Amino acid sequence: MKFPKLAMVSAVVMLSAGLQGCVIAVNGDGENYSTSDSVSKQEKRNRTAIASFTNGMTVDAVQNELGTPEFSDLWTVDNVRYRVLYYRTQRVHADGNTTRDECTPIVFADGNLIGTGELALTRIPENN
């Protein structure tokens, strides 16, 4: 039985309509993007670890516990070397990208922890 061209095209269009809206997300390396469940678990692990930190911990101790930070800043004010490591602890934008507002800052002075969170950032004097 032969189908006319119009019927064949119509069948293809009808079958492909059921596939519209399907998207496979991959990162730039071609690997599967992390599921939101695994990201949520990592955020929770980070929050739990950060809550247990005590002043005076070293940068190395924190990085051994949490791994590589999402962001890192380093500068010197009045001969004190400040380092801020940012670890993802909550989702703000469901876009697959991590931004600073989704991270908790961990603040060090001369290699020792002086605080965590946005309030700890205020302990760093401005460089005038």
XYZ file of N, CA, C and O in Angstrom:
512
model
N 0.847 -1.161 0.000
C 0.000 0.000 0.000
C 0.899 1.232 0.000
O 1.798 1.355 0.813
N 0.646 2.149 -0.912
C 1.436 3.359 -1.042
C 0.728 4.515 -0.377
O -0.481 4.645 -0.484
N 1.514 5.326 0.363
C 0.975 6.530 0.968
C 1.336 7.711 0.076
O 2.482 7.832 -0.363
N 0.393 8.587 -0.135
C 0.745 9.798 -0.866
C 1.730 10.617 -0.037
O 1.782 10.499 1.185
N 2.554 11.460 -0.694
C 3.561 12.260 0.002
C 2.955 13.104 1.101
O 3.510 13.222 2.185
N 1.785 13.698 0.852
C 1.149 14.547 1.849
C 0.799 13.743 3.093
O 1.003 14.188 4.210
N 0.315 12.528 2.918
C -0.036 11.679 4.060
C 1.211 11.298 4.849
O 1.201 11.253 6.075
N 2.317 11.027 4.140
C 3.567 10.653 4.794
C 4.095 11.831 5.617
O 4.497 11.663 6.763
N 4.102 13.022 5.036
C 4.561 14.208 5.741
C 3.684 14.465 6.956
O 4.173 14.777 8.042
N 2.386 14.318 6.802
C 1.460 14.523 7.919
C 1.739 13.545 9.049
O 1.709 13.906 10.222
N 2.035 12.297 8.700
C 2.315 11.290 9.722
C 3.589 11.636 10.484
O 3.653 11.520 11.714
N 4.616 12.070 9.755
C 5.869 12.448 10.404
C 5.659 13.633 11.329
O 6.150 13.665 12.450
N 4.907 14.629 10.867
C 4.627 15.806 11.685
C 3.857 15.415 12.932
O 4.159 15.862 14.041
N 2.861 14.560 12.797
C 2.048 14.139 13.945
C 2.899 13.358 14.959
O 2.777 13.565 16.162
N 3.761 12.462 14.477
C 4.597 11.681 15.386
C 5.629 12.551 16.091
O 5.907 12.383 17.274
N 6.219 13.507 15.372
C 7.236 14.349 15.995
C 6.637 15.373 16.945
O 7.320 15.876 17.833
N 5.354 15.681 16.794
C 4.709 16.648 17.686
C 4.735 16.153 19.132
O 4.831 16.940 20.068
N 4.681 14.842 19.317
C 4.729 14.278 20.658
C 6.089 14.441 21.321
O 6.225 14.315 22.520
N 7.123 14.745 20.527
C 8.468 14.919 21.064
C 8.802 16.367 21.352
O 9.842 16.658 21.922
N 7.950 17.284 20.974
C 8.241 18.690 21.201
C 8.355 18.976 22.685
O 7.611 18.453 23.494
N 9.289 19.814 23.028
C 9.482 20.187 24.425
C 10.456 19.285 25.155
O 10.805 19.538 26.295
N 10.931 18.217 24.510
C 11.915 17.348 25.141
C 13.285 17.982 25.006
O 13.695 18.366 23.913
N 13.997 18.084 26.118
C 15.320 18.689 26.114
C 16.252 17.806 26.920
O 15.902 17.341 28.000
N 17.436 17.598 26.391
C 18.471 16.883 27.131
C 19.537 17.900 27.446
O 20.127 18.494 26.549
N 19.778 18.140 28.726
C 20.753 19.150 29.138
C 22.088 18.480 29.414
O 22.164 17.498 30.138
N 23.145 19.011 28.811
C 24.497 18.554 29.085
C 25.356 19.765 29.327
O 25.054 20.862 28.865
N 26.429 19.575 30.085
C 27.324 20.712 30.306
C 28.265 20.851 29.131
O 28.212 20.088 28.182
N 29.136 21.824 29.167
C 30.009 22.119 28.050
C 30.978 20.999 27.718
O 31.532 20.962 26.631
N 31.212 20.053 28.615
C 32.127 18.954 28.351
C 31.420 17.760 27.738
O 32.039 16.748 27.474
N 30.094 17.862 27.536
C 29.342 16.762 26.967
C 28.933 15.721 27.992
O 28.382 14.698 27.650
N 29.217 15.969 29.251
C 28.814 15.044 30.307
C 27.431 15.421 30.805
O 27.003 16.547 30.666
N 26.744 14.467 31.410
C 25.408 14.756 31.931
C 25.493 15.789 33.031
O 26.386 15.750 33.865
N 24.554 16.729 33.060
C 24.499 17.755 34.099
C 24.039 17.121 35.400
O 23.208 16.222 35.406
N 24.577 17.557 36.503
C 24.216 17.026 37.818
C 22.728 17.217 38.075
O 22.160 18.236 37.747
N 22.134 16.233 38.681
C 20.731 16.352 39.018
C 20.558 17.309 40.177
O 21.468 17.480 40.991
N 19.404 17.935 40.250
C 19.174 18.888 41.333
C 19.214 18.185 42.693
O 19.561 18.799 43.690
N 18.896 16.884 42.721
C 18.935 16.146 43.976
C 20.368 16.048 44.501
O 20.619 16.274 45.685
N 21.322 15.759 43.624
C 22.712 15.655 44.080
C 23.256 17.027 44.478
O 24.051 17.130 45.409
N 22.827 18.086 43.778
C 23.242 19.441 44.145
C 22.668 19.793 45.510
O 23.368 20.342 46.361
N 21.414 19.465 45.752
C 20.789 19.734 47.059
C 21.519 19.002 48.186
O 21.713 19.554 49.267
N 21.928 17.776 47.925
C 22.664 17.018 48.943
C 24.020 17.656 49.220
O 24.443 17.743 50.374
N 24.695 18.122 48.169
C 25.987 18.779 48.367
C 25.816 20.075 49.142
O 26.603 20.391 50.029
N 24.773 20.851 48.812
C 24.503 22.086 49.546
C 24.281 21.795 51.023
O 24.802 22.503 51.888
N 23.536 20.750 51.319
C 23.274 20.396 52.715
C 24.554 19.965 53.422
O 24.810 20.367 54.564
N 25.394 19.168 52.740
C 26.682 18.758 53.331
C 27.538 19.988 53.617
O 28.170 20.080 54.669
N 27.550 20.933 52.683
C 28.337 22.152 52.891
C 27.824 22.952 54.078
O 28.613 23.414 54.904
N 26.484 23.113 54.181
C 25.917 23.856 55.309
C 26.258 23.190 56.635
O 26.620 23.857 57.613
N 26.162 21.871 56.676
C 26.460 21.122 57.902
C 27.921 21.300 58.304
O 28.232 21.553 59.476
N 28.813 21.181 57.342
C 30.242 21.331 57.640
C 30.556 22.749 58.101
O 31.246 22.944 59.108
N 30.031 23.751 57.394
C 30.304 25.148 57.738
C 29.804 25.466 59.144
O 30.461 26.178 59.902
N 28.663 24.909 59.522
C 28.109 25.158 60.855
C 29.018 24.603 61.957
O 28.978 25.081 63.089
N 29.856 23.633 61.617
C 30.738 23.035 62.632
C 32.105 23.712 62.709
O 32.895 23.397 63.596
N 32.396 24.632 61.817
C 33.709 25.285 61.804
C 33.893 26.181 63.032
O 32.945 26.757 63.540
N 35.144 26.290 63.455
C 35.474 27.160 64.586
C 36.537 28.165 64.150
O 37.353 27.881 63.267
N 36.502 29.337 64.775
C 37.501 30.356 64.473
C 38.898 29.795 64.688
O 39.128 29.015 65.605
N 39.805 30.202 63.818
C 41.178 29.754 63.903
C 41.511 28.589 62.983
O 42.682 28.281 62.795
N 40.481 27.931 62.404
C 40.764 26.852 61.457
C 41.578 27.415 60.304
O 41.441 28.573 59.935
N 42.412 26.575 59.706
C 43.236 27.020 58.593
C 42.488 26.864 57.265
O 41.513 26.107 57.166
N 42.991 27.571 56.266
C 42.435 27.443 54.915
C 42.518 25.989 54.460
O 41.556 25.436 53.910
N 43.659 25.358 54.696
C 43.834 23.959 54.285
C 42.823 23.029 54.951
O 42.279 22.129 54.301
N 42.556 23.234 56.235
C 41.592 22.385 56.951
C 40.203 22.526 56.334
O 39.489 21.535 56.150
N 39.812 23.757 56.010
C 38.488 23.982 55.403
C 38.421 23.347 54.020
O 37.457 22.663 53.682
N 39.476 23.532 53.216
C 39.462 22.955 51.880
C 39.535 21.428 51.922
O 38.958 20.766 51.049
N 40.193 20.862 52.912
C 40.186 19.405 53.061
C 38.779 18.897 53.349
O 38.400 17.810 52.926
N 38.013 19.683 54.092
C 36.641 19.300 54.446
C 35.667 19.515 53.285
O 34.817 18.672 53.011
N 35.783 20.657 52.598
C 34.786 21.038 51.588
C 35.249 20.908 50.140
O 34.430 20.993 49.229
N 36.528 20.752 49.914
C 37.026 20.651 48.543
C 37.266 22.022 47.929
O 37.422 23.023 48.626
N 37.264 22.066 46.623
C 37.524 23.298 45.884
C 36.334 24.239 45.984
O 35.202 23.828 45.747
N 36.581 25.505 46.324
C 35.458 26.453 46.428
C 34.917 26.837 45.052
O 35.595 26.687 44.036
N 33.692 27.345 45.054
C 33.093 27.851 43.814
C 33.793 29.126 43.367
O 34.002 29.350 42.182
N 34.143 29.966 44.335
C 34.827 31.237 44.078
C 35.854 31.445 45.187
O 35.699 30.923 46.287
N 36.857 32.253 44.901
C 37.882 32.565 45.897
C 38.396 33.977 45.646
O 38.674 34.346 44.506
N 38.494 34.762 46.717
C 39.034 36.119 46.634
C 40.211 36.217 47.584
O 40.221 35.590 48.646
N 41.200 37.047 47.213
C 42.381 37.224 48.040
C 42.862 38.659 47.884
O 42.983 39.171 46.777
N 43.096 39.345 49.016
C 43.647 40.703 48.996
C 44.250 41.009 50.347
O 44.028 40.299 51.325
N 45.039 42.087 50.369
C 45.729 42.497 51.588
C 45.311 43.905 51.972
O 45.243 44.791 51.114
N 45.010 44.099 53.261
C 44.680 45.411 53.816
C 45.490 45.571 55.093
O 45.445 44.694 55.968
N 46.231 46.659 55.203
C 47.042 46.937 56.402
C 47.920 45.747 56.793
O 47.976 45.345 57.956
N 48.570 45.177 55.802
C 49.483 44.044 55.995
C 48.816 42.772 56.502
O 49.495 41.870 57.003
N 47.489 42.688 56.429
C 46.761 41.464 56.770
C 46.240 40.880 55.457
O 45.593 41.570 54.673
N 46.532 39.621 55.236
C 46.114 38.940 54.005
C 44.755 38.274 54.238
O 44.636 37.383 55.089
N 43.747 38.730 53.499
C 42.387 38.193 53.623
C 42.098 37.256 52.460
O 42.423 37.558 51.312
N 41.492 36.140 52.774
C 41.040 35.187 51.752
C 39.589 34.864 52.056
O 39.234 34.614 53.214
N 38.771 34.870 51.010
C 37.368 34.494 51.156
C 37.093 33.363 50.183
O 37.294 33.503 48.968
N 36.655 32.227 50.719
C 36.256 31.084 49.909
C 34.740 31.026 49.914
O 34.106 31.223 50.953
N 34.148 30.770 48.767
C 32.689 30.714 48.635
C 32.277 29.291 48.262
O 32.724 28.762 47.241
N 31.412 28.695 49.102
C 30.898 27.356 48.855
C 29.387 27.417 48.682
O 28.690 28.080 49.451
N 28.887 26.676 47.701
C 27.456 26.670 47.408
C 26.690 26.046 48.573
O 27.008 24.946 49.019
N 25.656 26.777 49.062
C 24.856 26.281 50.190
C 23.363 26.416 49.956
O 22.580 25.919 50.773
N 22.928 27.083 48.916
C 21.496 27.203 48.628
C 21.287 27.561 47.161
O 22.163 28.105 46.526
N 20.088 27.218 46.669
C 19.730 27.558 45.297
C 18.917 28.841 45.305
O 17.974 28.991 46.062
N 19.304 29.767 44.445
C 18.556 30.996 44.261
C 17.973 31.019 42.861
O 16.812 31.358 42.661
N 18.784 30.604 41.885
C 18.365 30.597 40.485
C 18.445 29.158 39.978
O 19.505 28.549 40.056
N 17.367 28.629 39.460
C 17.362 27.263 38.942
C 17.814 27.264 37.481
O 17.098 26.839 36.591
N 19.040 27.772 37.251
C 19.531 27.882 35.876
C 20.744 27.004 35.605
O 21.317 27.043 34.527
N 21.166 26.215 36.579
C 22.307 25.337 36.383
C 23.651 25.996 36.626
O 24.680 25.348 36.555
N 23.668 27.292 36.896
C 24.903 28.018 37.179
C 24.959 28.378 38.660
O 23.943 28.683 39.254
N 26.149 28.359 39.217
C 26.325 28.769 40.607
C 26.787 30.216 40.632
O 27.741 30.580 39.957
N 26.101 31.032 41.413
C 26.452 32.438 41.564
C 26.824 32.686 43.029
O 26.515 31.878 43.909
N 27.464 33.807 43.281
C 27.912 34.104 44.649
C 26.760 34.180 45.643
O 26.932 33.843 46.809
N 25.590 34.635 45.195
C 24.459 34.721 46.129
C 23.906 33.344 46.488
O 23.035 33.227 47.337
N 24.429 32.289 45.883
C 24.044 30.925 46.227
C 25.109 30.260 47.111
O 25.018 29.080 47.405
N 26.087 31.052 47.509
C 27.217 30.534 48.278
C 27.323 31.221 49.640
O 26.847 32.329 49.823
N 27.988 30.524 50.561
C 28.317 31.102 51.863
C 29.796 31.459 51.849
O 30.635 30.602 51.544
N 30.119 32.714 52.170
C 31.530 33.094 52.238
C 32.170 32.590 53.531
O 31.553 32.609 54.590
N 33.408 32.127 53.406
C 34.202 31.699 54.550
C 35.432 32.597 54.559
O 36.205 32.610 53.608
N 35.596 33.383 55.633
C 36.564 34.477 55.663
C 37.763 34.121 56.549
O 37.596 33.700 57.696
N 38.959 34.338 55.989
C 40.210 34.074 56.684
C 41.049 35.344 56.740
O 41.041 36.137 55.805
N 41.767 35.522 57.837
C 42.765 36.589 57.967
C 44.094 35.911 58.257
O 44.199 35.132 59.217
N 45.067 36.170 57.403
C 46.387 35.539 57.525
C 46.285 34.020 57.664
O 46.993 33.398 58.452
N 45.377 33.411 56.918
C 45.263 31.956 56.862
C 44.423 31.309 57.938
O 44.269 30.091 57.956
N 43.835 32.112 58.843
C 43.014 31.557 59.926
C 41.577 32.049 59.813
O 41.338 33.239 59.569
N 40.650 31.142 60.032
C 39.227 31.464 59.920
C 38.826 32.538 60.933
O 39.125 32.412 62.129
N 38.162 33.587 60.438
C 37.638 34.621 61.351
C 36.116 34.680 61.322
O 35.519 35.399 62.115
N 35.475 33.927 60.425
C 34.025 33.892 60.409
C 33.460 33.354 59.104
O 34.178 33.195 58.120
N 32.158 33.081 59.133
C 31.458 32.596 57.947
C 30.207 33.435 57.732
O 29.665 34.023 58.672
N 29.763 33.489 56.504
C 28.540 34.204 56.179
C 28.796 35.659 55.822
O 29.912 36.171 55.933
N 27.732 36.320 55.405
C 27.821 37.717 54.966
C 28.321 38.637 56.082
O 29.069 39.576 55.826
N 27.926 38.373 57.312
C 28.369 39.199 58.437
C 29.893 39.150 58.593
O 30.528 40.145 58.920
N 30.487 37.998 58.323
C 31.940 37.866 58.440
C 32.661 38.750 57.429
O 33.765 39.227 57.701
N 32.042 38.996 56.287
C 32.655 39.883 55.285
C 32.822 41.302 55.816
O 33.758 41.999 55.436
N 31.936 41.700 56.719
C 32.017 43.059 57.265
C 33.207 43.226 58.211
O 33.542 44.353 58.571
N 33.826 42.134 58.621
C 34.993 42.203 59.506
C 36.256 42.587 58.758
O 37.297 42.826 59.363
N 36.183 42.621 57.422
C 37.341 42.991 56.629
C 37.320 44.504 56.442
O 36.368 45.064 55.896
N 38.368 45.172 56.900
C 38.385 46.649 56.744
C 38.512 47.030 55.267
O 39.079 46.275 54.465
N 37.991 48.188 54.933
C 38.101 48.666 53.562
C 39.482 49.212 53.320
O 40.100 49.802 54.209
N 39.964 48.994 52.132
C 41.295 49.461 51.756
C 41.177 50.888 51.236
O 40.729 51.117 50.138
N 41.524 51.883 52.041
C 41.418 53.292 51.634
C 42.767 53.868 51.296
O 43.734 53.729 51.838
